[in-house]
Amino acid sequence: MSLTDALKDRARALGFCAVGVTGTEPFHEAESAAATRTAEGLLDGLSWWNLTRAHASADPRRAMPDARSVIALAYPHPSPSPAVGGQGGGPRGRIAAYALGHDYHEVLLERMQPLIAMLHERGYAAKTYVDHGWMLDRAAAARAGLGWLGKNTNLLVPGAGSYVLLAEIVTSAALQPDQPLKKSCGSCDACLRICPTGALVGPGVLDNRRCISFWTIEHRGVIPHEIRPLIGDWIFGCDLCQEVCPVNARPAAPDPAALTAYGPMVEPRPQLEELLTLDEQTFRLRFRQSAVWRTRRTGLLRNACIALGNVADRQSVPALAGALVDDAPLIRGHAAWALGRLGGPAARQGLALALSREADPWVRDECELALLACGPPAVPSAV
Ligand code: B12
Ligand code: SF4
Ligand code: SF4
């Protein structure tokens, strides 16, 4: 058996649902797409992204000049939770499916180790990439024939859909390359139509500054007023443009053995009011091992406030009023906004009390705006 076939067999046995090989020439088309979009500001807001990185990520030989092959790998992640569900305990938020288990960076890296060992045993160099490396993961996967790039920008794997995470091994071994698939989305445009923020500004073109995934995961500060109502009940990431995708409608169920690598699952639809009670320690205990850790406590509670504002159940007023005394101004300000969305005398009272003691100028502004949103106080009627 050739080394290429042996590596592919081993990868499948390790739980990877697709594996392919491509050469190490630069991904010219993807490089130009990434550079153009960066220049147009479509990737603005990602502090770690820039034009240099866009170009460098398109060159598999950048970190290994003698590299001969790229092994592209796709690993399944848990399926999304139903949009509704989880009974009792007040309103619930939604966490994107890819983040429901143990942090995928570690899971995939661990699963790739036997493949690295196979290459090392034969004297070849090997370098791994999972998501945060300087590599265009989707371009590598598409050229290695794992799937095609959908209009929602995700890689769609025949039989598995887009609920996969991507990784690569760049190696000095000269392996047998695969060909890209000749498949496309055809006339479907369901993802473009479902996106609540209009982030998919064209087929395969995403404006990061409108994507719920960006705002709820990557963005550290205040979420703009015009974006907040569009976020719905998402508190970490967003799967809408994948849930609607017909390619995901009937994928083969992910290999249960592969999913065990994610360990215990994070609650996919957590109670929002309960999230507001998390302190640093309880947040750490609950999310340290998962991708949700990326938002830190302040980000997750900010997102929970927005989701509560969008669900707009007045039963949540006490929980949100409690968040008005949180140590983090970011949480206090978004809790104020949410109370403005709920309205009513109790919300108004909580906001007025907060305003009487609040020192942070931005939080004060949010409280004042929220009081306006609550409308004028009820005037007691004369008897
Ligand atoms: C930055 C980033 C983000 C940003 C911006 C995403 C974006 N579309 O650019 C934000 C924070 C918004 C984000 C969100 C998500 N991300 Co992200 N993200 C990345 C990251 C780090 C870089 C992506 C990048 O280079 N963008 C620049 C653009 C230009 O390149 P691209 O995304 O590869 O886009 C390709 C297509 O646009 C295509 N293309 C170009 N022109 C055209 C034209 C047509 C007609 C078509 C069909 C395609 C097409 O070519 C481009 C180059 O390959 C990658 C990891 C990595 N190192 O690659 C993960 C990655 C893309 N993300 C991933 C995931 C899982 C997500 C989310 C699903 C998470 C979630 N559930 O919330 C969402 C999906 C949102 C969406 N619809 O894309 C996975 C995708 C897996 C897959 N099946 O494709 C990756 C590969 C991480 C990984 N290693 O698994 N992400
Ligand atoms: S992840 Fe959500 S917000 Fe982002 S493009 Fe898809 S549907 Fe739109
Ligand atoms: S929803 Fe339709 S257009 Fe969008 S990625 Fe899936 S198949 Fe392609």
Tab-separated table of C-alpha atoms and ligand atoms in Angstrom:
chain	number	residue	atom	x	y	z
A	1	MET	CA	0.000	0.000	0.000
A	2	SER	CA	1.323	3.493	-0.871
A	3	LEU	CA	2.074	5.991	1.902
A	4	THR	CA	-0.776	8.175	0.580
A	5	ASP	CA	-3.301	5.347	0.913
A	6	ALA	CA	-1.928	4.281	4.294
A	7	LEU	CA	-2.276	7.848	5.617
A	8	LYS	CA	-5.825	8.124	4.265
A	9	ASP	CA	-6.867	4.801	5.771
A	10	ARG	CA	-5.406	5.773	9.123
A	11	ALA	CA	-7.085	9.198	9.010
A	12	ARG	CA	-10.498	7.604	8.420
A	13	ALA	CA	-9.879	5.139	11.239
A	14	LEU	CA	-9.088	8.104	13.499
A	15	GLY	CA	-12.523	9.602	12.783
A	16	PHE	CA	-11.752	12.084	9.987
A	17	CYS	CA	-14.748	12.006	7.620
A	18	ALA	CA	-12.817	13.296	4.612
A	19	VAL	CA	-9.148	13.338	3.698
A	20	GLY	CA	-7.362	14.411	0.544
A	21	VAL	CA	-4.004	15.564	-0.752
A	22	THR	CA	-2.982	18.617	-2.763
A	23	GLY	CA	0.337	20.108	-3.821
A	24	THR	CA	2.082	23.016	-2.109
A	25	GLU	CA	1.720	25.635	-4.837
A	26	PRO	CA	0.012	28.805	-3.498
A	27	PHE	CA	-3.800	29.012	-3.457
A	28	HIS	CA	-3.846	31.866	-5.988
A	29	GLU	CA	-7.631	32.232	-6.367
A	30	ALA	CA	-8.275	32.142	-2.629
A	31	GLU	CA	-5.370	34.513	-2.021
A	32	SER	CA	-6.854	37.053	-4.356
A	33	ALA	CA	-10.326	36.602	-2.724
A	34	ALA	CA	-8.854	37.015	0.751
A	35	ALA	CA	-6.727	40.024	-0.237
A	36	THR	CA	-9.605	41.779	-2.039
A	37	ARG	CA	-11.970	41.218	0.865
A	38	THR	CA	-9.387	42.421	3.344
A	39	ALA	CA	-8.791	45.561	1.281
A	40	GLU	CA	-12.554	46.142	0.991
A	41	GLY	CA	-12.886	45.993	4.791
A	42	LEU	CA	-14.957	42.793	4.771
A	43	LEU	CA	-12.662	41.266	7.399
A	44	ASP	CA	-12.462	44.402	9.533
A	45	GLY	CA	-12.799	43.853	13.267
A	46	LEU	CA	-10.547	40.783	13.443
A	47	SER	CA	-7.543	42.278	15.231
A	48	TRP	CA	-5.337	39.330	14.285
A	49	TRP	CA	-6.142	39.465	10.555
A	50	ASN	CA	-4.397	41.691	8.002
A	51	LEU	CA	-3.240	41.781	4.365
A	52	THR	CA	0.136	40.229	5.205
A	53	ARG	CA	-1.616	37.287	6.809
A	54	ALA	CA	-4.037	36.946	3.875
A	55	HIS	CA	-1.117	36.547	1.442
A	56	ALA	CA	1.032	34.397	3.765
A	57	SER	CA	-1.870	32.029	4.530
A	58	ALA	CA	-2.181	31.190	0.839
A	59	ASP	CA	1.368	29.770	0.663
A	60	PRO	CA	1.740	26.282	2.178
A	61	ARG	CA	5.539	26.495	1.755
A	62	ARG	CA	5.818	29.658	3.847
A	63	ALA	CA	6.860	27.825	7.024
A	64	MET	CA	8.378	24.781	5.283
A	65	PRO	CA	10.192	25.667	2.042
A	66	ASP	CA	10.847	21.982	1.159
A	67	ALA	CA	7.199	20.952	1.623
A	68	ARG	CA	5.834	18.743	-1.196
A	69	SER	CA	2.245	17.982	-0.123
A	70	VAL	CA	-0.692	19.251	1.914
A	71	ILE	CA	-2.893	16.623	3.575
A	72	ALA	CA	-6.303	18.232	4.116
A	73	LEU	CA	-8.550	16.750	6.779
A	74	ALA	CA	-12.182	17.243	7.833
A	75	TYR	CA	-13.417	16.077	11.237
A	76	PRO	CA	-17.120	15.982	12.190
A	77	HIS	CA	-18.415	18.133	15.020
A	78	PRO	CA	-21.622	17.648	17.038
A	79	SER	CA	-24.871	18.305	15.185
A	80	PRO	CA	-26.766	21.519	15.975
A	81	SER	CA	-29.314	21.553	18.754
A	82	PRO	CA	-32.951	22.072	17.782
A	83	ALA	CA	-33.909	25.760	17.522
A	84	VAL	CA	-36.511	25.228	20.217
A	85	GLY	CA	-36.254	22.978	23.202
A	86	GLY	CA	-34.961	22.770	26.720
A	87	GLN	CA	-37.989	23.090	28.939
A	88	GLY	CA	-38.357	25.334	31.974
A	89	GLY	CA	-36.044	27.757	33.722
A	90	GLY	CA	-36.925	30.762	31.573
A	91	PRO	CA	-35.544	31.832	28.200
A	92	ARG	CA	-32.695	29.901	26.643
A	93	GLY	CA	-29.874	30.895	24.313
A	94	ARG	CA	-28.202	28.940	21.539
A	95	ILE	CA	-24.579	27.895	21.161
A	96	ALA	CA	-23.223	27.028	17.704
A	97	ALA	CA	-22.756	23.301	17.191
A	98	TYR	CA	-19.008	23.378	16.580
A	99	ALA	CA	-18.449	24.677	20.125
A	100	LEU	CA	-20.526	22.098	21.989
A	101	GLY	CA	-17.656	19.835	22.996
A	102	HIS	CA	-14.054	20.018	24.130
A	103	ASP	CA	-12.130	22.744	22.221
A	104	TYR	CA	-11.762	21.450	18.644
A	105	HIS	CA	-8.240	22.829	18.224
A	106	GLU	CA	-7.029	20.339	20.812
A	107	VAL	CA	-9.296	17.504	19.618
A	108	LEU	CA	-8.095	17.708	16.014
A	109	LEU	CA	-4.432	18.166	16.958
A	110	GLU	CA	-4.586	15.094	19.153
A	111	ARG	CA	-6.284	13.051	16.395
A	112	MET	CA	-3.592	14.090	13.872
A	113	GLN	CA	-0.684	12.828	15.985
A	114	PRO	CA	-0.636	9.222	14.620
A	115	LEU	CA	-0.469	10.642	11.064
A	116	ILE	CA	2.460	12.862	12.064
A	117	ALA	CA	4.129	9.833	13.609
A	118	MET	CA	3.708	7.860	10.346
A	119	LEU	CA	5.426	10.657	8.428
A	120	HIS	CA	8.207	11.092	10.982
A	121	GLU	CA	8.891	7.337	11.042
A	122	ARG	CA	9.624	7.547	7.320
A	123	GLY	CA	11.905	10.558	7.784
A	124	TYR	CA	9.504	13.239	6.535
A	125	ALA	CA	8.928	16.626	8.126
A	126	ALA	CA	5.337	17.543	9.030
A	127	LYS	CA	3.654	20.719	10.269
A	128	THR	CA	0.073	20.861	11.517
A	129	TYR	CA	-2.540	23.595	11.079
A	130	VAL	CA	-5.896	23.811	12.828
A	131	ASP	CA	-7.857	27.018	12.333
A	132	HIS	CA	-5.574	29.572	13.953
A	133	GLY	CA	-2.475	28.802	11.865
A	134	TRP	CA	-1.566	30.945	8.884
A	135	MET	CA	-3.330	28.761	6.326
A	136	LEU	CA	-6.530	29.136	4.286
A	137	ASP	CA	-8.162	25.961	5.583
A	138	ARG	CA	-11.109	26.008	3.209
A	139	ALA	CA	-8.966	26.623	0.123
A	140	ALA	CA	-6.708	23.685	1.044
A	141	ALA	CA	-9.691	21.413	1.633
A	142	ALA	CA	-11.384	22.402	-1.632
A	143	ARG	CA	-8.260	21.889	-3.754
A	144	ALA	CA	-7.645	18.517	-2.090
A	145	GLY	CA	-11.120	17.429	-3.209
A	146	LEU	CA	-12.753	17.184	0.242
A	147	GLY	CA	-15.798	19.173	-0.811
A	148	TRP	CA	-16.839	22.403	-2.500
A	149	LEU	CA	-17.076	25.988	-1.264
A	150	GLY	CA	-20.706	26.857	-0.695
A	151	LYS	CA	-22.345	30.231	-1.146
A	152	ASN	CA	-22.344	30.520	2.655
A	153	THR	CA	-18.504	30.318	2.314
A	154	ASN	CA	-18.375	26.980	4.155
A	155	LEU	CA	-16.813	23.825	2.783
A	156	LEU	CA	-19.553	21.309	1.977
A	157	VAL	CA	-18.451	17.687	2.170
A	158	PRO	CA	-20.575	15.228	0.161
A	159	GLY	CA	-22.300	12.921	2.635
A	160	ALA	CA	-21.205	14.895	5.704
A	161	GLY	CA	-22.325	18.434	4.884
A	162	SER	CA	-20.634	21.475	6.410
A	163	TYR	CA	-20.685	20.408	10.081
A	164	VAL	CA	-16.987	19.647	9.923
A	165	LEU	CA	-13.818	21.293	11.159
A	166	LEU	CA	-10.756	21.556	8.971
A	167	ALA	CA	-7.080	20.887	9.529
A	168	GLU	CA	-3.983	20.307	7.419
A	169	ILE	CA	-0.625	18.596	7.588
A	170	VAL	CA	2.028	20.196	5.407
A	171	THR	CA	4.744	17.631	4.744
A	172	SER	CA	7.994	17.085	2.847
A	173	ALA	CA	6.585	13.752	1.598
A	174	ALA	CA	5.589	13.713	-2.086
A	175	LEU	CA	2.097	12.190	-1.884
A	176	GLN	CA	-0.397	11.371	-4.643
A	177	PRO	CA	-2.568	14.500	-5.132
A	178	ASP	CA	-6.373	14.449	-5.457
A	179	GLN	CA	-8.472	16.558	-7.804
A	180	PRO	CA	-10.990	19.234	-6.727
A	181	LEU	CA	-14.635	18.117	-6.924
A	182	LYS	CA	-16.709	19.343	-9.843
A	183	LYS	CA	-19.716	20.268	-7.680
A	184	SER	CA	-21.429	23.539	-6.870
A	185	CYS	CA	-24.496	24.898	-5.081
A	186	GLY	CA	-26.291	25.308	-8.409
A	187	SER	CA	-29.241	27.670	-8.260
A	188	CYS	CA	-29.797	27.331	-4.488
A	189	ASP	CA	-29.454	30.550	-2.498
A	190	ALA	CA	-31.174	29.542	0.766
A	191	CYS	CA	-28.241	30.654	2.957
A	192	LEU	CA	-28.124	34.111	1.385
A	193	ARG	CA	-31.833	34.553	2.102
A	194	ILE	CA	-31.858	33.262	5.694
A	195	CYS	CA	-28.965	35.326	7.076
A	196	PRO	CA	-30.682	37.769	9.477
A	197	THR	CA	-27.952	40.414	9.252
A	198	GLY	CA	-27.311	40.351	5.490
A	199	ALA	CA	-23.729	39.263	6.200
A	200	LEU	CA	-23.599	37.130	3.055
A	201	VAL	CA	-23.277	40.069	0.690
A	202	GLY	CA	-22.866	37.807	-2.355
A	203	PRO	CA	-22.380	34.132	-3.166
A	204	GLY	CA	-19.319	33.021	-1.151
A	205	VAL	CA	-18.701	36.541	0.145
A	206	LEU	CA	-19.091	37.284	3.840
A	207	ASP	CA	-18.981	40.695	5.498
A	208	ASN	CA	-17.429	39.864	8.823
A	209	ARG	CA	-18.779	43.110	10.316
A	210	ARG	CA	-22.320	41.831	9.957
A	211	CYS	CA	-21.851	38.187	10.937
A	212	ILE	CA	-23.376	37.123	14.284
A	213	SER	CA	-20.504	34.684	14.657
A	214	PHE	CA	-18.037	37.584	14.609
A	215	TRP	CA	-19.982	39.746	17.059
A	216	THR	CA	-20.707	37.005	19.584
A	217	ILE	CA	-17.302	35.266	19.484
A	218	GLU	CA	-14.555	37.511	18.221
A	219	HIS	CA	-15.652	41.004	19.164
A	220	ARG	CA	-14.540	42.044	22.629
A	221	GLY	CA	-16.422	45.290	23.217
A	222	VAL	CA	-19.802	46.915	22.782
A	223	ILE	CA	-22.088	45.398	20.145
A	224	PRO	CA	-23.654	48.149	17.997
A	225	HIS	CA	-27.319	48.973	18.617
A	226	GLU	CA	-28.347	48.132	15.053
A	227	ILE	CA	-26.830	44.622	15.272
A	228	ARG	CA	-28.246	43.634	18.695
A	229	PRO	CA	-31.871	42.915	17.664
A	230	LEU	CA	-30.641	40.799	14.726
A	231	ILE	CA	-28.694	38.410	16.940
A	232	GLY	CA	-31.841	36.697	18.214
A	233	ASP	CA	-31.047	34.092	20.852
A	234	TRP	CA	-27.506	33.229	19.673
A	235	ILE	CA	-24.996	33.595	22.506
A	236	PHE	CA	-21.973	31.998	20.851
A	237	GLY	CA	-21.649	31.745	17.067
A	238	CYS	CA	-24.461	31.166	14.595
A	239	ASP	CA	-25.472	28.179	12.476
A	240	LEU	CA	-28.415	29.621	10.530
A	241	CYS	CA	-26.759	29.622	7.101
A	242	GLN	CA	-25.779	25.982	7.645
A	243	GLU	CA	-29.057	24.770	9.166
A	244	VAL	CA	-30.941	25.908	6.091
A	245	CYS	CA	-28.482	24.243	3.705
A	246	PRO	CA	-30.015	21.271	1.834
A	247	VAL	CA	-26.619	19.548	1.842
A	248	ASN	CA	-26.940	19.377	5.634
A	249	ALA	CA	-30.509	18.108	5.492
A	250	ARG	CA	-29.713	14.409	5.431
A	251	PRO	CA	-26.017	13.953	6.046
A	252	ALA	CA	-24.777	10.607	7.302
A	253	ALA	CA	-24.880	10.741	11.118
A	254	PRO	CA	-21.426	11.663	12.430
A	255	ASP	CA	-19.383	8.661	13.534
A	256	PRO	CA	-20.217	8.305	17.284
A	257	ALA	CA	-16.634	7.158	17.959
A	258	ALA	CA	-15.328	10.384	16.388
A	259	LEU	CA	-17.656	12.480	18.547
A	260	THR	CA	-16.444	10.837	21.758
A	261	ALA	CA	-13.198	12.797	21.272
A	262	TYR	CA	-15.151	15.939	22.249
A	263	GLY	CA	-15.819	14.572	25.734
A	264	PRO	CA	-18.765	15.853	27.759
A	265	MET	CA	-20.960	18.223	25.793
A	266	VAL	CA	-21.687	21.832	26.673
A	267	GLU	CA	-25.440	22.470	27.210
A	268	PRO	CA	-26.530	23.602	23.692
A	269	ARG	CA	-29.431	25.737	24.909
A	270	PRO	CA	-28.424	27.110	28.316
A	271	GLN	CA	-30.771	29.075	30.536
A	272	LEU	CA	-29.959	32.716	29.971
A	273	GLU	CA	-30.886	33.985	33.430
A	274	GLU	CA	-28.700	31.341	35.010
A	275	LEU	CA	-25.753	32.387	32.827
A	276	LEU	CA	-26.035	35.880	34.301
A	277	THR	CA	-25.216	34.424	37.729
A	278	LEU	CA	-21.820	33.018	36.621
A	279	ASP	CA	-18.784	34.542	38.303
A	280	GLU	CA	-15.237	34.111	36.995
A	281	GLN	CA	-14.770	30.844	38.834
A	282	THR	CA	-18.023	29.200	37.807
A	283	PHE	CA	-17.543	30.402	34.237
A	284	ARG	CA	-14.074	28.844	34.211
A	285	LEU	CA	-15.325	25.549	35.642
A	286	ARG	CA	-18.070	25.299	33.052
A	287	PHE	CA	-16.339	26.515	29.883
A	288	ARG	CA	-12.538	26.322	30.309
A	289	GLN	CA	-12.243	23.192	28.137
A	290	SER	CA	-14.601	24.346	25.399
A	291	ALA	CA	-14.335	26.814	22.520
A	292	VAL	CA	-16.862	29.023	24.406
A	293	TRP	CA	-13.941	30.048	26.643
A	294	ARG	CA	-12.872	32.392	23.820
A	295	THR	CA	-15.525	34.973	24.704
A	296	ARG	CA	-14.452	35.072	28.347
A	297	ARG	CA	-17.105	35.679	30.979
A	298	THR	CA	-17.769	39.286	30.003
A	299	GLY	CA	-18.395	38.365	26.356
A	300	LEU	CA	-20.741	35.490	27.162
A	301	LEU	CA	-22.768	37.469	29.709
A	302	ARG	CA	-22.939	40.443	27.302
A	303	ASN	CA	-24.354	38.026	24.714
A	304	ALA	CA	-26.797	36.540	27.243
A	305	CYS	CA	-28.115	40.048	28.001
A	306	ILE	CA	-28.690	40.705	24.293
A	307	ALA	CA	-30.471	37.367	23.855
A	308	LEU	CA	-32.700	38.147	26.867
A	309	GLY	CA	-33.502	41.536	25.328
A	310	ASN	CA	-34.477	39.789	22.103
A	311	VAL	CA	-36.571	37.066	23.730
A	312	ALA	CA	-38.172	39.944	25.704
A	313	ASP	CA	-39.891	38.013	28.478
A	314	ARG	CA	-40.673	40.396	31.368
A	315	GLN	CA	-40.083	37.546	33.817
A	316	SER	CA	-36.375	38.181	33.134
A	317	VAL	CA	-36.403	41.694	34.645
A	318	PRO	CA	-34.995	40.627	38.070
A	319	ALA	CA	-32.102	38.697	36.450
A	320	LEU	CA	-31.234	41.641	34.216
A	321	ALA	CA	-31.596	44.117	37.087
A	322	GLY	CA	-29.090	41.950	38.967
A	323	ALA	CA	-26.665	42.282	36.035
A	324	LEU	CA	-26.857	46.081	36.395
A	325	VAL	CA	-24.527	45.751	39.407
A	326	ASP	CA	-21.994	43.461	37.685
A	327	ASP	CA	-18.358	44.550	37.985
A	328	ALA	CA	-17.998	44.710	34.187
A	329	PRO	CA	-19.383	47.878	32.568
A	330	LEU	CA	-19.792	45.889	29.314
A	331	ILE	CA	-22.339	43.631	31.037
A	332	ARG	CA	-24.105	46.479	32.863
A	333	GLY	CA	-24.562	48.449	29.619
A	334	HIS	CA	-25.990	45.526	27.660
A	335	ALA	CA	-28.231	44.557	30.593
A	336	ALA	CA	-29.609	48.110	30.523
A	337	TRP	CA	-30.345	47.810	26.797
A	338	ALA	CA	-32.141	44.507	27.373
A	339	LEU	CA	-34.291	46.040	30.128
A	340	GLY	CA	-35.262	48.801	27.704
A	341	ARG	CA	-36.455	46.095	25.287
A	342	LEU	CA	-38.510	44.391	28.018
A	343	GLY	CA	-40.046	47.649	29.251
A	344	GLY	CA	-42.652	47.906	32.006
A	345	PRO	CA	-42.580	49.458	35.497
A	346	ALA	CA	-40.113	46.989	37.044
A	347	ALA	CA	-37.569	47.471	34.236
A	348	ARG	CA	-37.987	51.236	34.487
A	349	GLN	CA	-37.464	51.129	38.258
A	350	GLY	CA	-34.288	49.026	37.911
A	351	LEU	CA	-32.878	51.381	35.295
A	352	ALA	CA	-33.646	54.501	37.350
A	353	LEU	CA	-31.929	52.967	40.369
A	354	ALA	CA	-28.895	52.023	38.270
A	355	LEU	CA	-28.681	55.539	36.869
A	356	SER	CA	-28.674	56.995	40.381
A	357	ARG	CA	-25.427	55.162	41.234
A	358	GLU	CA	-23.753	54.515	37.842
A	359	ALA	CA	-20.430	56.297	37.200
A	360	ASP	CA	-19.426	54.865	33.818
A	361	PRO	CA	-20.425	57.355	31.079
A	362	TRP	CA	-21.219	54.689	28.459
A	363	VAL	CA	-23.353	52.647	30.874
A	364	ARG	CA	-25.168	55.846	31.897
A	365	ASP	CA	-25.935	56.533	28.227
A	366	GLU	CA	-27.283	52.993	27.804
A	367	CYS	CA	-29.480	53.402	30.914
A	368	GLU	CA	-30.873	56.706	29.635
A	369	LEU	CA	-31.600	55.263	26.198
A	370	ALA	CA	-33.218	52.225	27.798
A	371	LEU	CA	-35.415	54.429	30.000
A	372	LEU	CA	-36.569	56.255	26.862
A	373	ALA	CA	-37.294	52.892	25.225
A	374	CYS	CA	-39.436	51.924	28.245
A	375	GLY	CA	-41.712	54.862	27.466
A	376	PRO	CA	-43.115	57.393	29.955
A	377	PRO	CA	-43.903	56.158	33.462
A	378	ALA	CA	-47.548	55.308	34.055
A	379	VAL	CA	-49.364	58.300	35.557
A	380	PRO	CA	-51.564	57.225	38.481
A	381	SER	CA	-55.136	57.951	37.505
A	382	ALA	CA	-57.081	60.392	39.731
A	383	VAL	CA	-59.965	58.823	41.602
B	1	B12	C1	-11.801	34.500	9.997
B	1	B12	C2	-12.680	33.290	10.200
B	1	B12	C3	-14.011	33.514	10.517
B	1	B12	C4	-14.629	34.900	10.498
B	1	B12	C5	-14.872	35.304	9.035
B	1	B12	C6	-15.406	34.143	8.185
B	1	B12	C7	-15.231	34.297	6.686
B	1	B12	N1	-16.138	33.705	5.939
B	1	B12	O1	-14.283	34.894	6.194
B	1	B12	C8	-15.919	34.685	11.341
B	1	B12	C9	-15.650	35.024	12.787
B	1	B12	C10	-17.149	35.474	10.887
B	1	B12	C11	-16.104	33.185	11.185
B	1	B12	C12	-17.323	32.556	11.331
B	1	B12	C13	-17.503	31.192	11.199
B	1	B12	N2	-16.538	30.260	11.108
B	1	B12	CO1	-14.679	30.696	10.800
B	1	B12	N3	-12.868	30.931	10.350
B	1	B12	C14	-12.156	31.985	10.075
B	1	B12	C15	-10.737	31.576	9.693
B	1	B12	C16	-9.836	31.779	10.914
B	1	B12	C17	-10.168	32.319	8.480
B	1	B12	C18	-11.154	32.401	7.305
B	1	B12	C19	-10.632	33.239	6.174
B	1	B12	O2	-9.500	33.103	5.761
B	1	B12	N4	-11.463	34.133	5.629
B	1	B12	C20	-11.103	34.910	4.459
B	1	B12	C21	-11.940	34.399	3.279
B	1	B12	C22	-11.685	35.201	2.016
B	1	B12	O3	-11.497	33.077	3.010
B	1	B12	P1	-12.450	31.795	3.230
B	1	B12	O4	-13.251	31.933	4.448
B	1	B12	O5	-11.578	30.603	3.115
B	1	B12	O6	-13.450	31.953	2.006
B	1	B12	C23	-13.469	31.158	0.849
B	1	B12	C24	-14.781	31.328	0.137
B	1	B12	O7	-15.201	32.627	0.289
B	1	B12	C25	-14.368	30.976	-1.283
B	1	B12	N5	-14.892	31.804	-2.307
B	1	B12	C26	-14.300	32.870	-2.816
B	1	B12	N6	-15.028	33.379	-3.786
B	1	B12	C27	-16.115	32.578	-3.909
B	1	B12	C28	-17.181	32.652	-4.790
B	1	B12	C29	-18.185	31.685	-4.733
B	1	B12	C30	-19.319	31.750	-5.695
B	1	B12	C31	-18.118	30.654	-3.767
B	1	B12	C32	-19.211	29.628	-3.691
B	1	B12	C33	-17.031	30.593	-2.865
B	1	B12	C34	-16.038	31.573	-2.967
B	1	B12	O8	-12.967	31.071	-1.378
B	1	B12	C35	-12.458	31.594	-0.191
B	1	B12	C36	-11.078	31.072	-0.025
B	1	B12	O9	-11.070	29.678	0.144
B	1	B12	C37	-10.934	30.066	9.344
B	1	B12	C38	-9.748	29.160	9.674
B	1	B12	C39	-8.663	29.277	8.631
B	1	B12	N7	-7.438	29.377	9.090
B	1	B12	O10	-8.930	29.245	7.450
B	1	B12	C40	-12.180	29.674	10.183
B	1	B12	C41	-13.174	28.715	9.532
B	1	B12	C42	-13.424	29.185	8.125
B	1	B12	N8	-14.376	28.917	10.320
B	1	B12	C43	-15.082	27.863	10.521
B	1	B12	C44	-16.340	27.834	11.162
B	1	B12	C45	-16.859	26.489	11.633
B	1	B12	C46	-17.069	29.013	11.319
B	1	B12	C47	-18.547	29.137	11.725
B	1	B12	C48	-19.436	28.078	11.073
B	1	B12	C49	-18.662	29.092	13.270
B	1	B12	C50	-20.072	29.320	13.789
B	1	B12	N9	-20.937	28.299	13.740
B	1	B12	O11	-20.398	30.386	14.253
B	1	B12	C51	-18.879	30.551	11.209
B	1	B12	C52	-19.404	30.508	9.771
B	1	B12	C53	-19.723	31.862	9.191
B	1	B12	C54	-19.677	31.820	7.686
B	1	B12	N10	-20.818	31.783	7.010
B	1	B12	O12	-18.567	31.766	7.143
B	1	B12	C55	-14.452	26.645	9.873
B	1	B12	C56	-15.224	26.325	8.581
B	1	B12	C57	-15.486	24.851	8.347
B	1	B12	C58	-16.181	24.676	7.020
B	1	B12	N11	-16.966	23.619	6.926
B	1	B12	O13	-16.023	25.449	6.112
B	1	B12	C59	-12.958	27.154	9.641
B	1	B12	C60	-12.284	26.604	8.394
B	1	B12	C61	-12.183	26.769	10.921
B	1	B12	C62	-11.716	25.332	10.878
B	1	B12	N12	-10.419	25.097	10.872
B	1	B12	O14	-12.505	24.408	10.816
B	1	B12	N13	-14.934	32.571	10.844
B	2	SF4	S1	-23.224	32.642	10.563
B	2	SF4	FE1	-25.254	33.615	10.855
B	2	SF4	S2	-24.861	35.821	10.671
B	2	SF4	FE2	-23.021	34.758	9.868
B	2	SF4	S3	-23.380	34.577	7.661
B	2	SF4	FE3	-24.228	32.714	8.569
B	2	SF4	S4	-26.416	33.186	8.981
B	2	SF4	FE4	-25.360	35.118	8.616
B	3	SF4	S1	-27.772	26.789	1.368
B	3	SF4	FE1	-27.690	26.346	-0.849
B	3	SF4	S2	-26.415	28.018	-1.671
B	3	SF4	FE2	-26.075	27.985	0.526
B	3	SF4	S3	-24.271	26.712	0.807
B	3	SF4	FE3	-26.050	25.346	1.015
B	3	SF4	S4	-26.393	24.544	-1.066
B	3	SF4	FE4	-25.037	26.309	-1.260
